[in-house]
PDB file of C-alpha atoms in Angstrom:
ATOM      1  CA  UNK M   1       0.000   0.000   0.000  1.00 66.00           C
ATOM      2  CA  UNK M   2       0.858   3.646  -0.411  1.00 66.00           C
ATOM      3  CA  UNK M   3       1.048   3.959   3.703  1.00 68.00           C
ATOM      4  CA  UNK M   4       3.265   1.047   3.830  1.00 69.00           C
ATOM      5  CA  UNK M   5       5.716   2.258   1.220  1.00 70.00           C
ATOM      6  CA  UNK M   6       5.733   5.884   2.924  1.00 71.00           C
ATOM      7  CA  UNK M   7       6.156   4.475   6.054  1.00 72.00           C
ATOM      8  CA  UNK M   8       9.378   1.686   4.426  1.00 69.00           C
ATOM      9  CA  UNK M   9      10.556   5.337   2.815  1.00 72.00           C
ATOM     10  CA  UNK M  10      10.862   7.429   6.013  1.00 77.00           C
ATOM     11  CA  UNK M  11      12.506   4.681   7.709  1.00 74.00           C
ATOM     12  CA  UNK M  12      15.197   4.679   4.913  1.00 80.00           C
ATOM     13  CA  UNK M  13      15.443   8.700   5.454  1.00 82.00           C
ATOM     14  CA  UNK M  14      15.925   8.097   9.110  1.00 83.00           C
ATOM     15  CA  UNK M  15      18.711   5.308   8.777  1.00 81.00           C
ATOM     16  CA  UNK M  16      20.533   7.167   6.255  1.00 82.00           C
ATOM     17  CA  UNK M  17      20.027  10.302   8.904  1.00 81.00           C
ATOM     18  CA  UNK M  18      21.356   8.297  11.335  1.00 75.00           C
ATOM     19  CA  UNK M  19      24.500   6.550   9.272  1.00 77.00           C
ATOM     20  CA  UNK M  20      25.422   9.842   8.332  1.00 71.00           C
ATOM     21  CA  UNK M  21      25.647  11.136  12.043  1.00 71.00           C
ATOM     22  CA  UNK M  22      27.243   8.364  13.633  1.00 64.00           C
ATOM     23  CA  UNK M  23      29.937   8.909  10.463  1.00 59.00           C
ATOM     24  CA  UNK M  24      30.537  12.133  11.785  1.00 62.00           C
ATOM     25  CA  UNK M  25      30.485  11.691  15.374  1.00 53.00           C
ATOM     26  CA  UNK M  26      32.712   8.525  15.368  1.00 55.00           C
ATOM     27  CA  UNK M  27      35.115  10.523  12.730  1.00 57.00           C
ATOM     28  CA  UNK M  28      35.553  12.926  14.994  1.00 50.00           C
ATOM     29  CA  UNK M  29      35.836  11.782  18.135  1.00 50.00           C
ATOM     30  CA  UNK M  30      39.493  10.947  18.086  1.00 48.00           C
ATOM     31  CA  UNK M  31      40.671  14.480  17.064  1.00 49.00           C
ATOM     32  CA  UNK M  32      38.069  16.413  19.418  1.00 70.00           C
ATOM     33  CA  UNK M  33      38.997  14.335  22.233  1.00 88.00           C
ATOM     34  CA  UNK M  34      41.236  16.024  24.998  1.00 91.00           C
ATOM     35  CA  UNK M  35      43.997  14.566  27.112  1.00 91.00           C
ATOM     36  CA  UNK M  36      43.039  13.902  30.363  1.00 91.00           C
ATOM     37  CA  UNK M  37      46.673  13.368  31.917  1.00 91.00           C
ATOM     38  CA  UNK M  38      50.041  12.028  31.233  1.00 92.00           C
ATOM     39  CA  UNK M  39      51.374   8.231  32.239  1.00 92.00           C
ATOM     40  CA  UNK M  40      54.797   9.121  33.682  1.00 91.00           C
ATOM     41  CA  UNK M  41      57.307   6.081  33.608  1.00 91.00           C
ATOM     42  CA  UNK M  42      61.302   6.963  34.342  1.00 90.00           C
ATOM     43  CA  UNK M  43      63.307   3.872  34.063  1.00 86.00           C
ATOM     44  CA  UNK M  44      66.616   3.394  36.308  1.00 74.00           C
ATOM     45  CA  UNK M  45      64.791   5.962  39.024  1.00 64.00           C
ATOM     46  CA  UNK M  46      66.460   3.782  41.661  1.00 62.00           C
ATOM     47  CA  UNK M  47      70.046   3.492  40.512  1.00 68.00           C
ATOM     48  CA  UNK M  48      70.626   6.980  39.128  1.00 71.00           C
ATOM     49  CA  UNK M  49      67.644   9.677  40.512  1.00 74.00           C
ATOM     50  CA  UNK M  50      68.630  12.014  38.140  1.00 82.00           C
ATOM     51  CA  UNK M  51      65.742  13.569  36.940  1.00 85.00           C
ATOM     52  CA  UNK M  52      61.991  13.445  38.683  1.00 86.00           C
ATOM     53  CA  UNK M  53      58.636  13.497  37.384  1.00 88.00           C
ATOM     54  CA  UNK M  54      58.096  17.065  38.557  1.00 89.00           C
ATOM     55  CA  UNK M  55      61.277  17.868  36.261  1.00 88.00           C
ATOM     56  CA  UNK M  56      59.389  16.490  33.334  1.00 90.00           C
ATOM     57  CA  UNK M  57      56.402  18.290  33.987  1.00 90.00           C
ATOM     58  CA  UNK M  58      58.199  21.440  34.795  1.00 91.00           C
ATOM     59  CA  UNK M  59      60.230  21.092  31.479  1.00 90.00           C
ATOM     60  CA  UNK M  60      57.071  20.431  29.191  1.00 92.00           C
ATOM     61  CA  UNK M  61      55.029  23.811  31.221  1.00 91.00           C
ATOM     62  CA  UNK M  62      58.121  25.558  30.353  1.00 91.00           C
ATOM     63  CA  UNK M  63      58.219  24.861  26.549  1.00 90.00           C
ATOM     64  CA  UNK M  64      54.325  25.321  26.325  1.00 91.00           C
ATOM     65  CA  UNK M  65      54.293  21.749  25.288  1.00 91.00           C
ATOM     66  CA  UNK M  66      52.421  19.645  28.265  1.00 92.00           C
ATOM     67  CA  UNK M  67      49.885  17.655  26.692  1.00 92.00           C
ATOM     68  CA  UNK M  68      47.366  17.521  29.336  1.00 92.00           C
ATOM     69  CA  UNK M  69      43.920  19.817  27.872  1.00 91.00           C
ATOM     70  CA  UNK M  70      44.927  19.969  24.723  1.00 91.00           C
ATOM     71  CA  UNK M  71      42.873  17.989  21.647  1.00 90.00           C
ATOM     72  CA  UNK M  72      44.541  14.584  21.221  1.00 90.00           C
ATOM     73  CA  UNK M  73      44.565  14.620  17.698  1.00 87.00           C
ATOM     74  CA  UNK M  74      46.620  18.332  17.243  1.00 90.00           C
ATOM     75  CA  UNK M  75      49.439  16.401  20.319  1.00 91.00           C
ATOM     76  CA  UNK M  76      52.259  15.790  18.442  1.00 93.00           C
ATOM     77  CA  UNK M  77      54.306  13.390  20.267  1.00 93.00           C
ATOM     78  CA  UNK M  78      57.449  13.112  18.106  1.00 94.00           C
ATOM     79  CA  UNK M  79      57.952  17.129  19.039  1.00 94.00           C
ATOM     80  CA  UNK M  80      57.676  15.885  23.087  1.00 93.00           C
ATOM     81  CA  UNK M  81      60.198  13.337  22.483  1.00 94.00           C
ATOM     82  CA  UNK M  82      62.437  15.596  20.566  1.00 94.00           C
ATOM     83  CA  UNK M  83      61.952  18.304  23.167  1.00 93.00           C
ATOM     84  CA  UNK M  84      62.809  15.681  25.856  1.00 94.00           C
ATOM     85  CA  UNK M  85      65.932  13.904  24.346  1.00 93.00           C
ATOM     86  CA  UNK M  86      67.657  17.721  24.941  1.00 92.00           C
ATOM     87  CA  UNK M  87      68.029  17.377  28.260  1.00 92.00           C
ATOM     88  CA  UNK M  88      71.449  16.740  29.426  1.00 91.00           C
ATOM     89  CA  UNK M  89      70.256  14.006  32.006  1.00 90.00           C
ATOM     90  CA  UNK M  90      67.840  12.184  29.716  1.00 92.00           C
ATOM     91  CA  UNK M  91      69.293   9.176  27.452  1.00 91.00           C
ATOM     92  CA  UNK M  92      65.882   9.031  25.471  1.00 93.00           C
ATOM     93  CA  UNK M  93      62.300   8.938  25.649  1.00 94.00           C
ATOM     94  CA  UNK M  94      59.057   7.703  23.972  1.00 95.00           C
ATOM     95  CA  UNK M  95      55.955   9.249  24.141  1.00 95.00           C
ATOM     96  CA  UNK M  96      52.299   8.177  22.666  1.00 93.00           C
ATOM     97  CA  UNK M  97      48.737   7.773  22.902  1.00 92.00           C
ATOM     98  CA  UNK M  98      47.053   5.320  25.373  1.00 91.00           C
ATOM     99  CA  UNK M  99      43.199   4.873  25.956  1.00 87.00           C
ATOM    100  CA  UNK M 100      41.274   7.038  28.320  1.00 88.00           C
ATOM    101  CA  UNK M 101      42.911   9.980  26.318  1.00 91.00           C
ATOM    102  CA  UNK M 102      46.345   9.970  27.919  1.00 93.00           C
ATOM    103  CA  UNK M 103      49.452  10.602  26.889  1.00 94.00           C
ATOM    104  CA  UNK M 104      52.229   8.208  28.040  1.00 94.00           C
ATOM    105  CA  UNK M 105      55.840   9.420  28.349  1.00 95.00           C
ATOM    106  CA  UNK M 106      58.591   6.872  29.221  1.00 94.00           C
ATOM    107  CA  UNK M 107      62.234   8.211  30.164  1.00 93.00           C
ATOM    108  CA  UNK M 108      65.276   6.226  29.861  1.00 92.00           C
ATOM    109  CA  UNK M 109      68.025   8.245  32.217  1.00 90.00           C
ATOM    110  CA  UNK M 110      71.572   8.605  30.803  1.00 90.00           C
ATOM    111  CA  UNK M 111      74.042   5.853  32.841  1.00 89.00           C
ATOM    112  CA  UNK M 112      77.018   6.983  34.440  1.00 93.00           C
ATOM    113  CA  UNK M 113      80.187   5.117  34.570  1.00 94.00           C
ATOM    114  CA  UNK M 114      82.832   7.241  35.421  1.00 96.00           C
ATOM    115  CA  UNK M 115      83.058  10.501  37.479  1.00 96.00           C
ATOM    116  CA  UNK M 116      85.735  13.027  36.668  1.00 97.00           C
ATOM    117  CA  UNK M 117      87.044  15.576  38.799  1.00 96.00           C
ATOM    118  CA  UNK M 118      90.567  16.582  36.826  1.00 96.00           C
ATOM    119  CA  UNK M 119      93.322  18.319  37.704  1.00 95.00           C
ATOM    120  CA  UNK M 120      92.400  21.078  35.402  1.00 93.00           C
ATOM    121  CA  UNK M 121      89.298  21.611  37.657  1.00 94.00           C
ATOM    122  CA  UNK M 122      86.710  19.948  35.682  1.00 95.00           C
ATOM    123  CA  UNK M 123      84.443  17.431  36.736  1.00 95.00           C
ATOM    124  CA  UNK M 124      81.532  15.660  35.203  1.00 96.00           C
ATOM    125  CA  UNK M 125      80.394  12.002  34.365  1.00 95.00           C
ATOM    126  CA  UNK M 126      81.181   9.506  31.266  1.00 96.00           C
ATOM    127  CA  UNK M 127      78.586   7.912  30.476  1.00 94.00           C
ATOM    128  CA  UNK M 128      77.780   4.444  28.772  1.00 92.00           C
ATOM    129  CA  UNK M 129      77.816   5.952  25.321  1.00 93.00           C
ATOM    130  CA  UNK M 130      81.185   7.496  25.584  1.00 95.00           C
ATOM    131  CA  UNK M 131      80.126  11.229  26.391  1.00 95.00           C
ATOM    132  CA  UNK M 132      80.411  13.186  28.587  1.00 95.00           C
ATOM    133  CA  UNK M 133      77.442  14.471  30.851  1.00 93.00           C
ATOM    134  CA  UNK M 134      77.057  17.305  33.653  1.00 92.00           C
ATOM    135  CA  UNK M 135      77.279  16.112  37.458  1.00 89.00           C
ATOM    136  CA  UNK M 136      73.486  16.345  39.366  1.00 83.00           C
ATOM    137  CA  UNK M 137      72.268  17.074  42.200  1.00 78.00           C
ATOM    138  CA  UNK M 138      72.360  13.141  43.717  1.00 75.00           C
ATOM    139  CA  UNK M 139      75.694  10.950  42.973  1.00 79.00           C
ATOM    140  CA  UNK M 140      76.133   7.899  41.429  1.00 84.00           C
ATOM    141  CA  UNK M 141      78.306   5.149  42.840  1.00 88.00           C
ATOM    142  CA  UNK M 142      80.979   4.810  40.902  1.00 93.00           C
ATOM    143  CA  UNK M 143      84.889   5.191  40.511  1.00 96.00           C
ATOM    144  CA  UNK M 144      86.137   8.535  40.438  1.00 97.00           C
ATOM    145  CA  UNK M 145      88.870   9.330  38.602  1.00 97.00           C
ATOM    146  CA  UNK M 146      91.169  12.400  39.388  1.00 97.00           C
ATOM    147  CA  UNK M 147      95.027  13.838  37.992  1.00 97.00           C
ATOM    148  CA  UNK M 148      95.720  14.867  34.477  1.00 97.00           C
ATOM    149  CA  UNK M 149      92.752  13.727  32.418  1.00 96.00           C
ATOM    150  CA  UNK M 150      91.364  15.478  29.453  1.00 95.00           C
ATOM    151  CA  UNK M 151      88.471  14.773  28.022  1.00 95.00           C
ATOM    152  CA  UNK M 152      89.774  13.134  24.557  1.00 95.00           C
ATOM    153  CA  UNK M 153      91.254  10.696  27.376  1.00 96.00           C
ATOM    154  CA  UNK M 154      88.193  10.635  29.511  1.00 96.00           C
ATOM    155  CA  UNK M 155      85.931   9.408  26.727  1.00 96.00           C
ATOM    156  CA  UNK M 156      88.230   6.812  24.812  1.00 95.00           C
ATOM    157  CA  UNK M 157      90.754   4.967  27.203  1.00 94.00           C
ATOM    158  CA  UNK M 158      88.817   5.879  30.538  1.00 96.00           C
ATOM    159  CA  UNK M 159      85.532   5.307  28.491  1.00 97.00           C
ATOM    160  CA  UNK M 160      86.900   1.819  27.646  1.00 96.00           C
ATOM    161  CA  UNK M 161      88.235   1.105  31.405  1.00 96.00           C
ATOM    162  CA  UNK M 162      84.970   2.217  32.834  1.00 96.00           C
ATOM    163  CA  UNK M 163      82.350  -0.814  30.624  1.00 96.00           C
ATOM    164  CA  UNK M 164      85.575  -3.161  32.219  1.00 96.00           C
ATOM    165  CA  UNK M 165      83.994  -2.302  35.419  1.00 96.00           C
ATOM    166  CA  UNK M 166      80.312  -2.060  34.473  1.00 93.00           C
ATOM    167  CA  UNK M 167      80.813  -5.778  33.105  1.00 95.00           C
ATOM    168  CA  UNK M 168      83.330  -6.869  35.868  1.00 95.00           C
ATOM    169  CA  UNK M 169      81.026  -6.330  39.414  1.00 93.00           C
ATOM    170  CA  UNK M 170      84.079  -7.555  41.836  1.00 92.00           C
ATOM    171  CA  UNK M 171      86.028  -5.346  40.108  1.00 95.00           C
ATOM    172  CA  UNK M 172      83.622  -2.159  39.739  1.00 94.00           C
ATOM    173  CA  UNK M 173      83.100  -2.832  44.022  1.00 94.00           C
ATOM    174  CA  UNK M 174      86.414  -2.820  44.159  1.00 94.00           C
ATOM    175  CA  UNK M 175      88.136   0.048  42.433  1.00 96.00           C
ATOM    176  CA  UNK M 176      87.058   3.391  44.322  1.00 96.00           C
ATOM    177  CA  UNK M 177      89.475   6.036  42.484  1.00 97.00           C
ATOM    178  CA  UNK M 178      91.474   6.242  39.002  1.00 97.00           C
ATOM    179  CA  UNK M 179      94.343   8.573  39.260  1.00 98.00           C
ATOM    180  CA  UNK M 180      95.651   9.870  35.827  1.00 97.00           C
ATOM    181  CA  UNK M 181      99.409  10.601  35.565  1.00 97.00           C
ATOM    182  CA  UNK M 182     101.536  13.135  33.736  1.00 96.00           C
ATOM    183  CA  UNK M 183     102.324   9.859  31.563  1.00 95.00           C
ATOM    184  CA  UNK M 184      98.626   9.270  30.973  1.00 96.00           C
ATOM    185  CA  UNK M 185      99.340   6.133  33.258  1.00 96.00           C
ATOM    186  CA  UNK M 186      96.834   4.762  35.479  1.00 97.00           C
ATOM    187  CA  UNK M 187      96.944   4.133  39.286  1.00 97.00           C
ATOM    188  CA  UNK M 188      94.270   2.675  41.086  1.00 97.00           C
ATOM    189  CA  UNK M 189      92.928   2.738  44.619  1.00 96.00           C
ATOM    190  CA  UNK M 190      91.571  -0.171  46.140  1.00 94.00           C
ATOM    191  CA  UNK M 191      88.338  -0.420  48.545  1.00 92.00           C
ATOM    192  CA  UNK M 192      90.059  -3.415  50.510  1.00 86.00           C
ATOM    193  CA  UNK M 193      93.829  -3.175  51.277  1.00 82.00           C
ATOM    194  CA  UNK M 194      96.365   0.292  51.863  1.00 84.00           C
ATOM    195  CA  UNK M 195      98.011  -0.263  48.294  1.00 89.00           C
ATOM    196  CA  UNK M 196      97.940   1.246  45.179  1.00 94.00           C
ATOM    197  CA  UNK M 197      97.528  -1.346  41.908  1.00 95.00           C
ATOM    198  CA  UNK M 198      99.493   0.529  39.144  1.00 96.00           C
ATOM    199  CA  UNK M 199      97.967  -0.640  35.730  1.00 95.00           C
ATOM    200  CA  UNK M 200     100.253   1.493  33.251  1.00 94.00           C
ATOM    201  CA  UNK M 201      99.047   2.470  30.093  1.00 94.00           C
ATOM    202  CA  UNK M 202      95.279   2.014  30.109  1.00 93.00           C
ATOM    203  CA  UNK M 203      95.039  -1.441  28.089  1.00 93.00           C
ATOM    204  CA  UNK M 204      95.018  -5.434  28.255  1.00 92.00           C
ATOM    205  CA  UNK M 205      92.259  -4.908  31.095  1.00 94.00           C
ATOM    206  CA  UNK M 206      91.513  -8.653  31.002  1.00 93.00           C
ATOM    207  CA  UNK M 207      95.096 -10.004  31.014  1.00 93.00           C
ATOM    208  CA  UNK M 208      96.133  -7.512  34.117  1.00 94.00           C
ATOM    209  CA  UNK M 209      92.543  -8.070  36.009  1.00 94.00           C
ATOM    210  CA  UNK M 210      93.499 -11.754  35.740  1.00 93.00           C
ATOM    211  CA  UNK M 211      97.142 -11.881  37.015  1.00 91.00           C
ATOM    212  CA  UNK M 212      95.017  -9.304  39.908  1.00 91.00           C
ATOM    213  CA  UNK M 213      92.996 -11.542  40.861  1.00 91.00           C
ATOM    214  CA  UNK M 214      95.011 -14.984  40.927  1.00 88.00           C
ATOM    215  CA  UNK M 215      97.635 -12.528  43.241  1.00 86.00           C
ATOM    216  CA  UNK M 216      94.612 -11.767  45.847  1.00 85.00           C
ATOM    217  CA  UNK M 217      94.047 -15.198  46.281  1.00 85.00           C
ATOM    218  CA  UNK M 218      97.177 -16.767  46.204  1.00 81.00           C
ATOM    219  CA  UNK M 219      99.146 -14.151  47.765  1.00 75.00           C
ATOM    220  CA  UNK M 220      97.700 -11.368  49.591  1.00 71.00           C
ATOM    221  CA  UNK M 221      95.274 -14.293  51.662  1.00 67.00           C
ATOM    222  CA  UNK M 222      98.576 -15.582  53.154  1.00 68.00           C
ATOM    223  CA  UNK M 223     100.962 -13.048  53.451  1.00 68.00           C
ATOM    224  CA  UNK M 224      97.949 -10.252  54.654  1.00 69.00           C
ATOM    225  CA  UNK M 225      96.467  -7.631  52.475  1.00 66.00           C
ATOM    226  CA  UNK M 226      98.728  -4.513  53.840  1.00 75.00           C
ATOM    227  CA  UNK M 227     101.864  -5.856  53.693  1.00 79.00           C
ATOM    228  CA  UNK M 228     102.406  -3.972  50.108  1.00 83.00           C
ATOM    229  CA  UNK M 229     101.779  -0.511  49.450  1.00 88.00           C
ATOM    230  CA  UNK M 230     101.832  -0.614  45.400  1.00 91.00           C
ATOM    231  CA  UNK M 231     101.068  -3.569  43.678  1.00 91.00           C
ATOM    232  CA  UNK M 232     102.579  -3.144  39.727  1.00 94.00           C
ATOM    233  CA  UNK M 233     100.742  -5.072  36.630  1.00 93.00           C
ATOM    234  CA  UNK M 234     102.428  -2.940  33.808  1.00 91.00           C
ATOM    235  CA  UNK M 235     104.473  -5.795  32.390  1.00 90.00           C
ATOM    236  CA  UNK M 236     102.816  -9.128  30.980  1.00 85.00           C
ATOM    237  CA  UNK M 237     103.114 -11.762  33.008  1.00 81.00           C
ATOM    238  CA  UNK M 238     104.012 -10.783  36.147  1.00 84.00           C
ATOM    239  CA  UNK M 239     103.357  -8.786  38.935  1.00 88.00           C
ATOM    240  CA  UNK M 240     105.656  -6.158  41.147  1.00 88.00           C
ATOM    241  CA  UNK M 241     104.929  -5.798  44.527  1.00 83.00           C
ATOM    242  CA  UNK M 242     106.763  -2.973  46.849  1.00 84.00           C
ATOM    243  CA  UNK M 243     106.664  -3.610  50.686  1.00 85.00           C
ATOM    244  CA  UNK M 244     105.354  -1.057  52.997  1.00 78.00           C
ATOM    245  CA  UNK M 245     108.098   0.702  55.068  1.00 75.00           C
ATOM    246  CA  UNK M 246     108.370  -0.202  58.673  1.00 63.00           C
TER     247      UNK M 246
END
């Protein structure tokens, strides 16, 4: 009947209506949408507490650039990252989208291996990628090194020394200070014992670690570990020891 096609006809209207509307409203939901709050992750925040949450947030307020209000489709999170990666403490970050509207922003803290405090009067950290960084407020515990070091030295032979001690823990424990000599020769102070090891040049860690080692054991367990006050590896395949003076 007429009433009955009419009636099929309007329906059609209204479902096409409808289709058209949920089109738009679905379409633009993403881009309308507004962040609701950042998920803050900063990885290593118990070794090294370099940099804090309120840092981050105080960096992003600064630059105009915190997320948090503005419409999650105009947040362009390769300009946070970038914005992030400049800071002198911060190794690298990622930032993105996560449901409920958030932004999430995780922070990977640069790792220091090596603290410098030279002769020259500058002082700052290594790092593990061979550069150099600026000294926080909170320290990290690890060797310091001290006498005539440059930083040309600092981040090639001292770089290379340092990963020795990140991948050697008994050693790393061990070794509290690297002095640098006028020779660019290195000489090492011990947690446990009164003596200085004297390496040399900075090379053959592994070969002069080794000879180290089998000497604590063998030797400085029976004979007592102050009876020397410099304990020499320079030359291959043996070891020097001078007695303390009575």
């Amino acid at each position: 009947t007429m009433r009955k096609k009419l009636f099929v006809f309007l329906f059609l209207i209204l479902i096409s209506i409808y289709l058209v509307i949920a089109v738009t409203v679905l379409n633009g939901k993403p881009h309308e949408a507004v962040c609701s709050g950042m998920e803050l992750v900063i990885n290593d925040s118990i070794d090294y507490g370099f940099i804090s949450k309120r840092e981050v947030l105080r960096l992003l307020n600064n630059k105009k650039l915190s997320p948090i209000g503005q419409e999650m489709g105009k947040i362009n999170t390769r300009q946070l990252e970038d914005e992030l990666k400049q800071h002198p403490l911060i190794g690298n970050a990622e930032c993105y989208r996560t449901p409920g509207n958030r932004i999430g922003i995780e922070i990977t803290q640069r790792v220091p291996i090596l603290r410098v405090m030279a002769a020259n009067g500058e002082q700052y950290y290594i790092d593990d990628k061979a550069h150099t960084m600026p000294i926080p407020n909170s320290a990290a515990n690890v060797a310091i090194v001290t006498g005539y070091v440059d930083k040309t030295f600092a981040t090639k032979e001292l770089y290379e020394f340092g990963m020795f001690l990140q991948k050697h823990p008994l050693w790393k424990a061990q070794i509290q200070q690297i002095n640098v000599t006028p020779a660019k020769e290195l000489e090492l102070v011990p947690l446990v014992g009164e003596h200085v090891i004297f390496l040399g040049k900075p090379n053959n860690y592994e070969s002069k670690f080794k000879r180290l080692k089998t000497f604590y054991k063998k030797g400085l367990n029976e004979v007592g570990w102050n009876k020397y006050s410099r304990i020499s590896l320079e030359f291959d395949n043996q070891i020097i020891c001078t007695k303390k003076e009575k």
